[in-house]
PDB file of C-alpha atoms in Angstrom:
ATOM      1  CA  ASP O   1      94.689  42.414  31.532  1.00 65.00           C
ATOM      2  CA  THR O   2      94.020  38.888  32.252  1.00 70.00           C
ATOM      3  CA  ALA O   3      95.122  37.952  34.934  1.00 92.00           C
ATOM      4  CA  VAL O   4      94.641  33.967  34.884  1.00 96.00           C
ATOM      5  CA  SER O   5      94.246  32.628  31.029  1.00 96.00           C
ATOM      6  CA  GLN O   6      93.648  29.439  29.804  1.00 97.00           C
ATOM      7  CA  THR O   7      93.896  28.405  26.114  1.00 97.00           C
ATOM      8  CA  PRO O   8      91.119  26.403  24.422  1.00 97.00           C
ATOM      9  CA  LYS O   9      87.653  27.826  26.599  1.00 96.00           C
ATOM     10  CA  TYR O  10      86.439  25.032  24.706  1.00 97.00           C
ATOM     11  CA  LEU O  11      87.701  21.356  23.389  1.00 97.00           C
ATOM     12  CA  VAL O  12      85.506  18.713  21.861  1.00 97.00           C
ATOM     13  CA  THR O  13      86.808  15.939  21.229  1.00 97.00           C
ATOM     14  CA  GLN O  14      86.253  11.883  20.599  1.00 97.00           C
ATOM     15  CA  MET O  15      87.632   9.223  23.413  1.00 97.00           C
ATOM     16  CA  GLY O  16      90.599   7.624  23.293  1.00 97.00           C
ATOM     17  CA  ASN O  17      92.864  10.677  22.006  1.00 97.00           C
ATOM     18  CA  ASP O  18      95.250  13.083  24.222  1.00 97.00           C
ATOM     19  CA  LYS O  19      94.209  16.710  24.599  1.00 97.00           C
ATOM     20  CA  SER O  20      96.298  19.697  26.207  1.00 97.00           C
ATOM     21  CA  ILE O  21      95.033  23.167  28.047  1.00 98.00           C
ATOM     22  CA  LYS O  22      97.423  25.231  28.905  1.00 97.00           C
ATOM     23  CA  CYS O  23      97.425  27.981  31.630  1.00 97.00           C
ATOM     24  CA  GLU O  24      99.004  31.132  31.900  1.00 97.00           C
ATOM     25  CA  GLN O  25      99.326  33.621  34.796  1.00 96.00           C
ATOM     26  CA  ASN O  26     100.805  37.232  34.968  1.00 95.00           C
ATOM     27  CA  LEU O  27     100.458  37.839  38.736  1.00 91.00           C
ATOM     28  CA  GLY O  28     103.838  36.727  39.375  1.00 90.00           C
ATOM     29  CA  HIS O  29     102.346  34.109  41.713  1.00 89.00           C
ATOM     30  CA  ASP O  30     105.026  31.225  43.259  1.00 86.00           C
ATOM     31  CA  THR O  31     101.537  28.610  43.147  1.00 89.00           C
ATOM     32  CA  MET O  32      99.698  27.583  40.273  1.00 92.00           C
ATOM     33  CA  TYR O  33      96.424  24.482  40.664  1.00 93.00           C
ATOM     34  CA  TRP O  34      94.568  22.451  38.576  1.00 95.00           C
ATOM     35  CA  TYR O  35      90.636  21.793  39.726  1.00 95.00           C
ATOM     36  CA  LYS O  36      87.730  19.732  37.721  1.00 95.00           C
ATOM     37  CA  GLN O  37      84.343  21.253  38.314  1.00 96.00           C
ATOM     38  CA  ASP O  38      81.614  18.405  37.655  1.00 93.00           C
ATOM     39  CA  SER O  39      78.241  18.691  35.801  1.00 91.00           C
ATOM     40  CA  LYS O  40      77.280  19.264  40.072  1.00 89.00           C
ATOM     41  CA  LYS O  41      79.455  21.953  40.056  1.00 91.00           C
ATOM     42  CA  PHE O  42      81.768  20.578  42.705  1.00 92.00           C
ATOM     43  CA  LEU O  43      85.248  21.872  42.514  1.00 93.00           C
ATOM     44  CA  LYS O  44      87.922  19.345  43.117  1.00 91.00           C
ATOM     45  CA  ILE O  45      91.249  20.200  43.568  1.00 91.00           C
ATOM     46  CA  MET O  46      93.793  18.248  41.071  1.00 93.00           C
ATOM     47  CA  PHE O  47      97.386  19.320  41.020  1.00 90.00           C
ATOM     48  CA  SER O  48      99.520  22.006  42.713  1.00 89.00           C
ATOM     49  CA  TYR O  49     103.035  23.378  41.753  1.00 87.00           C
ATOM     50  CA  ASN O  50     104.755  25.639  43.467  1.00 84.00           C
ATOM     51  CA  ASN O  51     107.482  27.613  41.411  1.00 80.00           C
ATOM     52  CA  LYS O  52     107.612  24.741  39.013  1.00 80.00           C
ATOM     53  CA  GLU O  53     107.522  21.136  41.759  1.00 83.00           C
ATOM     54  CA  LEU O  54     104.447  19.538  42.385  1.00 84.00           C
ATOM     55  CA  ILE O  55     103.292  19.592  45.754  1.00 81.00           C
ATOM     56  CA  ILE O  56     100.110  18.919  45.488  1.00 80.00           C
ATOM     57  CA  ASN O  57      98.666  15.699  43.586  1.00 80.00           C
ATOM     58  CA  GLU O  58      95.144  14.236  44.592  1.00 82.00           C
ATOM     59  CA  THR O  59      93.785  11.222  43.282  1.00 79.00           C
ATOM     60  CA  VAL O  60      93.911  11.935  39.397  1.00 88.00           C
ATOM     61  CA  PRO O  61      94.037   9.144  36.808  1.00 90.00           C
ATOM     62  CA  ASN O  62      97.566   8.497  36.068  1.00 91.00           C
ATOM     63  CA  ARG O  63      96.411   9.459  32.101  1.00 95.00           C
ATOM     64  CA  PHE O  64      96.652  13.249  33.556  1.00 95.00           C
ATOM     65  CA  SER O  65      99.924  14.876  33.399  1.00 93.00           C
ATOM     66  CA  PRO O  66     100.481  18.286  34.831  1.00 93.00           C
ATOM     67  CA  LYS O  67     103.669  19.919  33.503  1.00 93.00           C
ATOM     68  CA  SER O  68     105.132  23.648  34.516  1.00 92.00           C
ATOM     69  CA  PRO O  69     108.017  24.580  32.167  1.00 91.00           C
ATOM     70  CA  ASP O  70     108.228  27.991  34.263  1.00 91.00           C
ATOM     71  CA  LYS O  71     106.551  29.282  37.102  1.00 88.00           C
ATOM     72  CA  ALA O  72     103.883  31.780  35.608  1.00 94.00           C
ATOM     73  CA  HIS O  73     102.921  28.548  33.264  1.00 95.00           C
ATOM     74  CA  LEU O  74     100.910  25.144  34.314  1.00 95.00           C
ATOM     75  CA  ASN O  75      99.821  22.777  31.032  1.00 96.00           C
ATOM     76  CA  LEU O  76      97.753  19.944  31.479  1.00 96.00           C
ATOM     77  CA  HIS O  77      97.692  17.337  29.352  1.00 97.00           C
ATOM     78  CA  ILE O  78      95.121  14.052  28.875  1.00 97.00           C
ATOM     79  CA  ASN O  79      95.993  10.738  27.403  1.00 96.00           C
ATOM     80  CA  SER O  80      93.398   8.689  26.100  1.00 97.00           C
ATOM     81  CA  LEU O  81      90.396  10.818  27.052  1.00 97.00           C
ATOM     82  CA  GLU O  82      87.584   9.084  28.676  1.00 97.00           C
ATOM     83  CA  LEU O  83      83.758  10.369  28.892  1.00 96.00           C
ATOM     84  CA  GLY O  84      83.442  10.234  32.287  1.00 94.00           C
ATOM     85  CA  ASP O  85      86.916  12.952  31.875  1.00 96.00           C
ATOM     86  CA  SER O  86      84.230  15.774  30.308  1.00 97.00           C
ATOM     87  CA  ALA O  87      84.351  18.422  33.269  1.00 97.00           C
ATOM     88  CA  VAL O  88      85.416  22.144  33.185  1.00 97.00           C
ATOM     89  CA  TYR O  89      89.016  22.589  34.071  1.00 98.00           C
ATOM     90  CA  PHE O  90      89.683  25.300  35.889  1.00 97.00           C
ATOM     91  CA  CYS O  91      93.782  26.903  36.063  1.00 97.00           C
ATOM     92  CA  ALA O  92      94.685  28.783  39.289  1.00 94.00           C
ATOM     93  CA  SER O  93      96.941  31.099  41.591  1.00 93.00           C
ATOM     94  CA  SER O  94      97.964  31.606  44.599  1.00 89.00           C
ATOM     95  CA  GLN O  95     101.223  33.779  45.777  1.00 84.00           C
ATOM     96  CA  ASP O  96     102.750  31.739  48.855  1.00 69.00           C
ATOM     97  CA  ARG O  97     102.779  33.731  52.288  1.00 63.00           C
ATOM     98  CA  ALA O  98     104.401  32.860  55.331  1.00 57.00           C
ATOM     99  CA  ALA O  99     101.827  33.912  57.160  1.00 54.00           C
ATOM    100  CA  GLY O 100      97.626  34.430  56.497  1.00 53.00           C
ATOM    101  CA  GLY O 101      96.144  32.236  54.338  1.00 58.00           C
ATOM    102  CA  ASN O 102      96.998  32.366  50.057  1.00 74.00           C
ATOM    103  CA  GLU O 103      93.971  34.026  48.021  1.00 85.00           C
ATOM    104  CA  GLN O 104      93.433  31.509  45.236  1.00 90.00           C
ATOM    105  CA  TYR O 105      92.709  33.090  41.572  1.00 93.00           C
ATOM    106  CA  PHE O 106      91.021  31.128  39.032  1.00 95.00           C
ATOM    107  CA  GLY O 107      91.404  31.455  35.260  1.00 96.00           C
ATOM    108  CA  PRO O 108      87.827  31.439  33.264  1.00 96.00           C
ATOM    109  CA  GLY O 109      87.748  27.160  32.290  1.00 97.00           C
ATOM    110  CA  THR O 110      88.263  25.345  29.709  1.00 98.00           C
ATOM    111  CA  ARG O 111      85.108  22.898  29.224  1.00 97.00           C
ATOM    112  CA  LEU O 112      86.816  19.914  28.070  1.00 97.00           C
ATOM    113  CA  THR O 113      83.723  17.539  25.963  1.00 97.00           C
ATOM    114  CA  VAL O 114      84.417  13.903  25.283  1.00 97.00           C
ATOM    115  CA  THR O 115      81.739  12.396  22.655  1.00 96.00           C
TER     116      THR O 115
ATOM    117  CA  GLY I   1      87.774  13.656  49.535  1.00 57.00           C
ATOM    118  CA  GLN I   2      86.185  16.311  52.318  1.00 68.00           C
ATOM    119  CA  GLN I   3      83.526  18.106  50.975  1.00 74.00           C
ATOM    120  CA  LEU I   4      82.120  21.740  53.042  1.00 90.00           C
ATOM    121  CA  ASN I   5      78.213  21.563  53.819  1.00 93.00           C
ATOM    122  CA  GLN I   6      76.873  24.847  52.461  1.00 96.00           C
ATOM    123  CA  SER I   7      73.079  25.569  52.793  1.00 96.00           C
ATOM    124  CA  PRO I   8      71.103  26.655  51.601  1.00 97.00           C
ATOM    125  CA  GLN I   9      71.669  25.040  47.485  1.00 95.00           C
ATOM    126  CA  SER I  10      69.754  27.637  46.421  1.00 96.00           C
ATOM    127  CA  MET I  11      67.697  30.538  46.753  1.00 96.00           C
ATOM    128  CA  PHE I  12      65.495  32.539  44.750  1.00 96.00           C
ATOM    129  CA  ILE I  13      64.523  36.262  46.265  1.00 96.00           C
ATOM    130  CA  GLN I  14      63.459  39.347  45.109  1.00 96.00           C
ATOM    131  CA  GLU I  15      65.338  42.426  44.183  1.00 96.00           C
ATOM    132  CA  GLY I  16      66.283  44.725  47.683  1.00 96.00           C
ATOM    133  CA  GLU I  17      66.162  41.587  50.005  1.00 97.00           C
ATOM    134  CA  ASP I  18      69.085  40.743  52.110  1.00 97.00           C
ATOM    135  CA  VAL I  19      69.733  36.859  51.821  1.00 96.00           C
ATOM    136  CA  SER I  20      72.187  34.227  53.836  1.00 97.00           C
ATOM    137  CA  MET I  21      74.381  31.626  53.266  1.00 97.00           C
ATOM    138  CA  ASN I  22      76.546  29.571  55.435  1.00 97.00           C
ATOM    139  CA  CYS I  23      79.111  26.898  55.047  1.00 97.00           C
ATOM    140  CA  THR I  24      79.833  23.692  57.825  1.00 96.00           C
ATOM    141  CA  SER I  25      82.694  21.508  58.077  1.00 94.00           C
ATOM    142  CA  SER I  26      83.629  18.465  59.864  1.00 92.00           C
ATOM    143  CA  SER I  27      87.235  19.606  60.312  1.00 90.00           C
ATOM    144  CA  ILE I  28      88.620  23.396  61.429  1.00 91.00           C
ATOM    145  CA  PHE I  29      90.489  25.502  59.043  1.00 91.00           C
ATOM    146  CA  ASN I  30      92.207  28.410  59.224  1.00 88.00           C
ATOM    147  CA  THR I  31      91.452  30.220  56.494  1.00 91.00           C
ATOM    148  CA  TRP I  32      88.171  30.702  54.817  1.00 94.00           C
ATOM    149  CA  LEU I  33      87.303  31.936  51.429  1.00 95.00           C
ATOM    150  CA  TRP I  34      83.836  33.428  49.597  1.00 97.00           C
ATOM    151  CA  TYR I  35      83.864  33.021  46.070  1.00 97.00           C
ATOM    152  CA  LYS I  36      81.028  34.271  43.295  1.00 98.00           C
ATOM    153  CA  GLN I  37      80.480  32.100  40.000  1.00 97.00           C
ATOM    154  CA  ASP I  38      79.019  33.829  36.895  1.00 95.00           C
ATOM    155  CA  PRO I  39      77.564  31.242  34.242  1.00 91.00           C
ATOM    156  CA  GLY I  40      80.883  30.084  32.312  1.00 91.00           C
ATOM    157  CA  GLU I  41      83.828  32.007  33.903  1.00 94.00           C
ATOM    158  CA  GLY I  42      85.679  31.205  36.879  1.00 96.00           C
ATOM    159  CA  PRO I  43      85.429  31.600  40.118  1.00 96.00           C
ATOM    160  CA  VAL I  44      85.902  35.097  41.537  1.00 96.00           C
ATOM    161  CA  LEU I  45      87.094  35.691  44.986  1.00 95.00           C
ATOM    162  CA  LEU I  46      84.577  37.761  47.353  1.00 96.00           C
ATOM    163  CA  ILE I  47      86.209  37.927  50.563  1.00 96.00           C
ATOM    164  CA  ALA I  48      88.800  36.458  52.797  1.00 93.00           C
ATOM    165  CA  LEU I  49      88.610  35.772  56.548  1.00 94.00           C
ATOM    166  CA  TYR I  50      91.804  34.362  58.540  1.00 90.00           C
ATOM    167  CA  LYS I  51      90.710  34.565  62.030  1.00 91.00           C
ATOM    168  CA  ALA I  52      88.254  33.163  63.729  1.00 93.00           C
ATOM    169  CA  GLY I  53      85.837  35.659  64.519  1.00 94.00           C
ATOM    170  CA  GLU I  54      86.596  37.863  61.836  1.00 94.00           C
ATOM    171  CA  LEU I  55      83.507  39.892  60.335  1.00 96.00           C
ATOM    172  CA  THR I  56      84.745  41.111  56.979  1.00 96.00           C
ATOM    173  CA  SER I  57      82.723  43.547  54.518  1.00 96.00           C
ATOM    174  CA  ASN I  58      83.332  43.949  50.819  1.00 95.00           C
ATOM    175  CA  GLY I  59      80.477  46.585  49.770  1.00 96.00           C
ATOM    176  CA  ARG I  60      77.371  45.130  50.188  1.00 97.00           C
ATOM    177  CA  LEU I  61      78.700  41.374  51.054  1.00 98.00           C
ATOM    178  CA  THR I  62      79.399  40.611  55.401  1.00 98.00           C
ATOM    179  CA  ALA I  63      81.135  37.078  55.652  1.00 98.00           C
ATOM    180  CA  GLN I  64      81.795  35.769  59.312  1.00 97.00           C
ATOM    181  CA  PHE I  65      84.752  33.566  60.144  1.00 96.00           C
ATOM    182  CA  GLY I  66      82.822  30.777  62.169  1.00 95.00           C
ATOM    183  CA  ILE I  67      84.110  31.372  66.381  1.00 95.00           C
ATOM    184  CA  THR I  68      84.678  26.910  66.069  1.00 93.00           C
ATOM    185  CA  ARG I  69      86.376  27.330  62.918  1.00 92.00           C
ATOM    186  CA  LYS I  70      84.193  24.984  61.409  1.00 94.00           C
ATOM    187  CA  ASP I  71      81.741  27.489  59.830  1.00 96.00           C
ATOM    188  CA  SER I  72      81.464  30.417  57.703  1.00 97.00           C
ATOM    189  CA  PHE I  73      79.410  32.814  57.288  1.00 97.00           C
ATOM    190  CA  LEU I  74      77.787  35.449  53.890  1.00 98.00           C
ATOM    191  CA  ASN I  75      75.056  37.934  53.904  1.00 98.00           C
ATOM    192  CA  ILE I  76      74.185  39.605  50.831  1.00 98.00           C
ATOM    193  CA  SER I  77      72.679  43.385  51.888  1.00 97.00           C
ATOM    194  CA  ALA I  78      70.243  45.067  49.328  1.00 97.00           C
ATOM    195  CA  SER I  79      70.550  42.107  46.754  1.00 96.00           C
ATOM    196  CA  ILE I  80      70.541  43.049  43.204  1.00 96.00           C
ATOM    197  CA  PRO I  81      70.417  41.575  39.806  1.00 95.00           C
ATOM    198  CA  SER I  82      73.946  41.226  39.095  1.00 95.00           C
ATOM    199  CA  ASP I  83      74.363  39.148  42.069  1.00 96.00           C
ATOM    200  CA  VAL I  84      73.081  36.104  40.794  1.00 97.00           C
ATOM    201  CA  GLY I  85      74.897  33.474  40.671  1.00 97.00           C
ATOM    202  CA  ILE I  86      76.961  30.333  42.433  1.00 97.00           C
ATOM    203  CA  TYR I  87      77.903  31.246  45.625  1.00 98.00           C
ATOM    204  CA  PHE I  88      81.089  28.706  46.693  1.00 97.00           C
ATOM    205  CA  CYS I  89      82.780  29.379  50.159  1.00 96.00           C
ATOM    206  CA  ALA I  90      86.153  27.928  50.720  1.00 94.00           C
ATOM    207  CA  GLY I  91      88.079  26.703  52.998  1.00 92.00           C
ATOM    208  CA  GLN I  92      91.943  26.326  53.550  1.00 89.00           C
ATOM    209  CA  LEU I  93      94.811  23.825  56.659  1.00 83.00           C
ATOM    210  CA  ARG I  94      97.479  25.887  55.932  1.00 75.00           C
ATOM    211  CA  ILE I  95     100.310  23.937  56.082  1.00 71.00           C
ATOM    212  CA  PHE I  96     103.456  24.598  54.655  1.00 63.00           C
ATOM    213  CA  GLY I  97     103.304  22.719  51.388  1.00 55.00           C
ATOM    214  CA  ASN I  98      99.950  21.780  51.492  1.00 58.00           C
ATOM    215  CA  GLU I  99      97.576  24.623  50.655  1.00 70.00           C
ATOM    216  CA  LYS I 100      94.955  23.580  48.618  1.00 78.00           C
ATOM    217  CA  LEU I 101      91.039  24.599  49.253  1.00 85.00           C
ATOM    218  CA  THR I 102      88.290  22.624  49.287  1.00 91.00           C
ATOM    219  CA  PHE I 103      84.718  24.243  48.472  1.00 93.00           C
ATOM    220  CA  GLY I 104      81.156  23.685  49.216  1.00 94.00           C
ATOM    221  CA  THR I 105      78.580  22.534  46.926  1.00 93.00           C
ATOM    222  CA  GLY I 106      77.417  26.031  45.831  1.00 95.00           C
ATOM    223  CA  THR I 107      74.337  28.324  47.078  1.00 97.00           C
ATOM    224  CA  ARG I 108      72.870  29.242  43.617  1.00 97.00           C
ATOM    225  CA  LEU I 109      70.877  32.500  43.240  1.00 97.00           C
ATOM    226  CA  THR I 110      68.096  34.058  42.012  1.00 96.00           C
ATOM    227  CA  ILE I 111      66.578  36.468  42.074  1.00 94.00           C
ATOM    228  CA  ILE I 112      62.513  36.691  40.582  1.00 89.00           C
ATOM    229  CA  PRO I 113      61.690  39.866  39.002  1.00 81.00           C
TER     230      PRO I 113
END
């Protein structure tokens, strides 16, 4: 069973279009994240939701809008796509714990190419 | 945003060799995680560390949480072909409501036949 799944795996689109990426986790976790990995493989947090509530919003253009219909799903909608949005987008999830750290589990990624 | 310095950037080794890599930060963390990423896949969690000085093993992998809380180390013993990939450290300063991971720049491991 896939723990964190994303669709689509690949997304090729033209500048100016609007697109969405979907993420689902079946781990029963409370918190979900979106990360962006650039061409140099650097991973950077974009957003985090805990029980459908936005808790982290890094400096991301407001063309990016996350939506969490329930705690098992976190979707990412991108408006007016730009060339610089080309990257691999990873969804992740973790279980909130009172003590200790929280281990984040990643999906397989969505490779977005904007032409 | 902050990046963690990971070294070396890349390693070329022969099968059977031991590997060491480390990660340093300018600020402290209370959790260190090590991930491996294969081409076309998402990062997979290898080891999690929660206490300064902690040494944890997972098979041939051993990681340590530095005593200053600003660094961490990963060792791989007797490397095998499936160890090829990019290894990332990630630090976390756990404050309620902020669980973000700050990732290192990655160490790319290649095994020379």
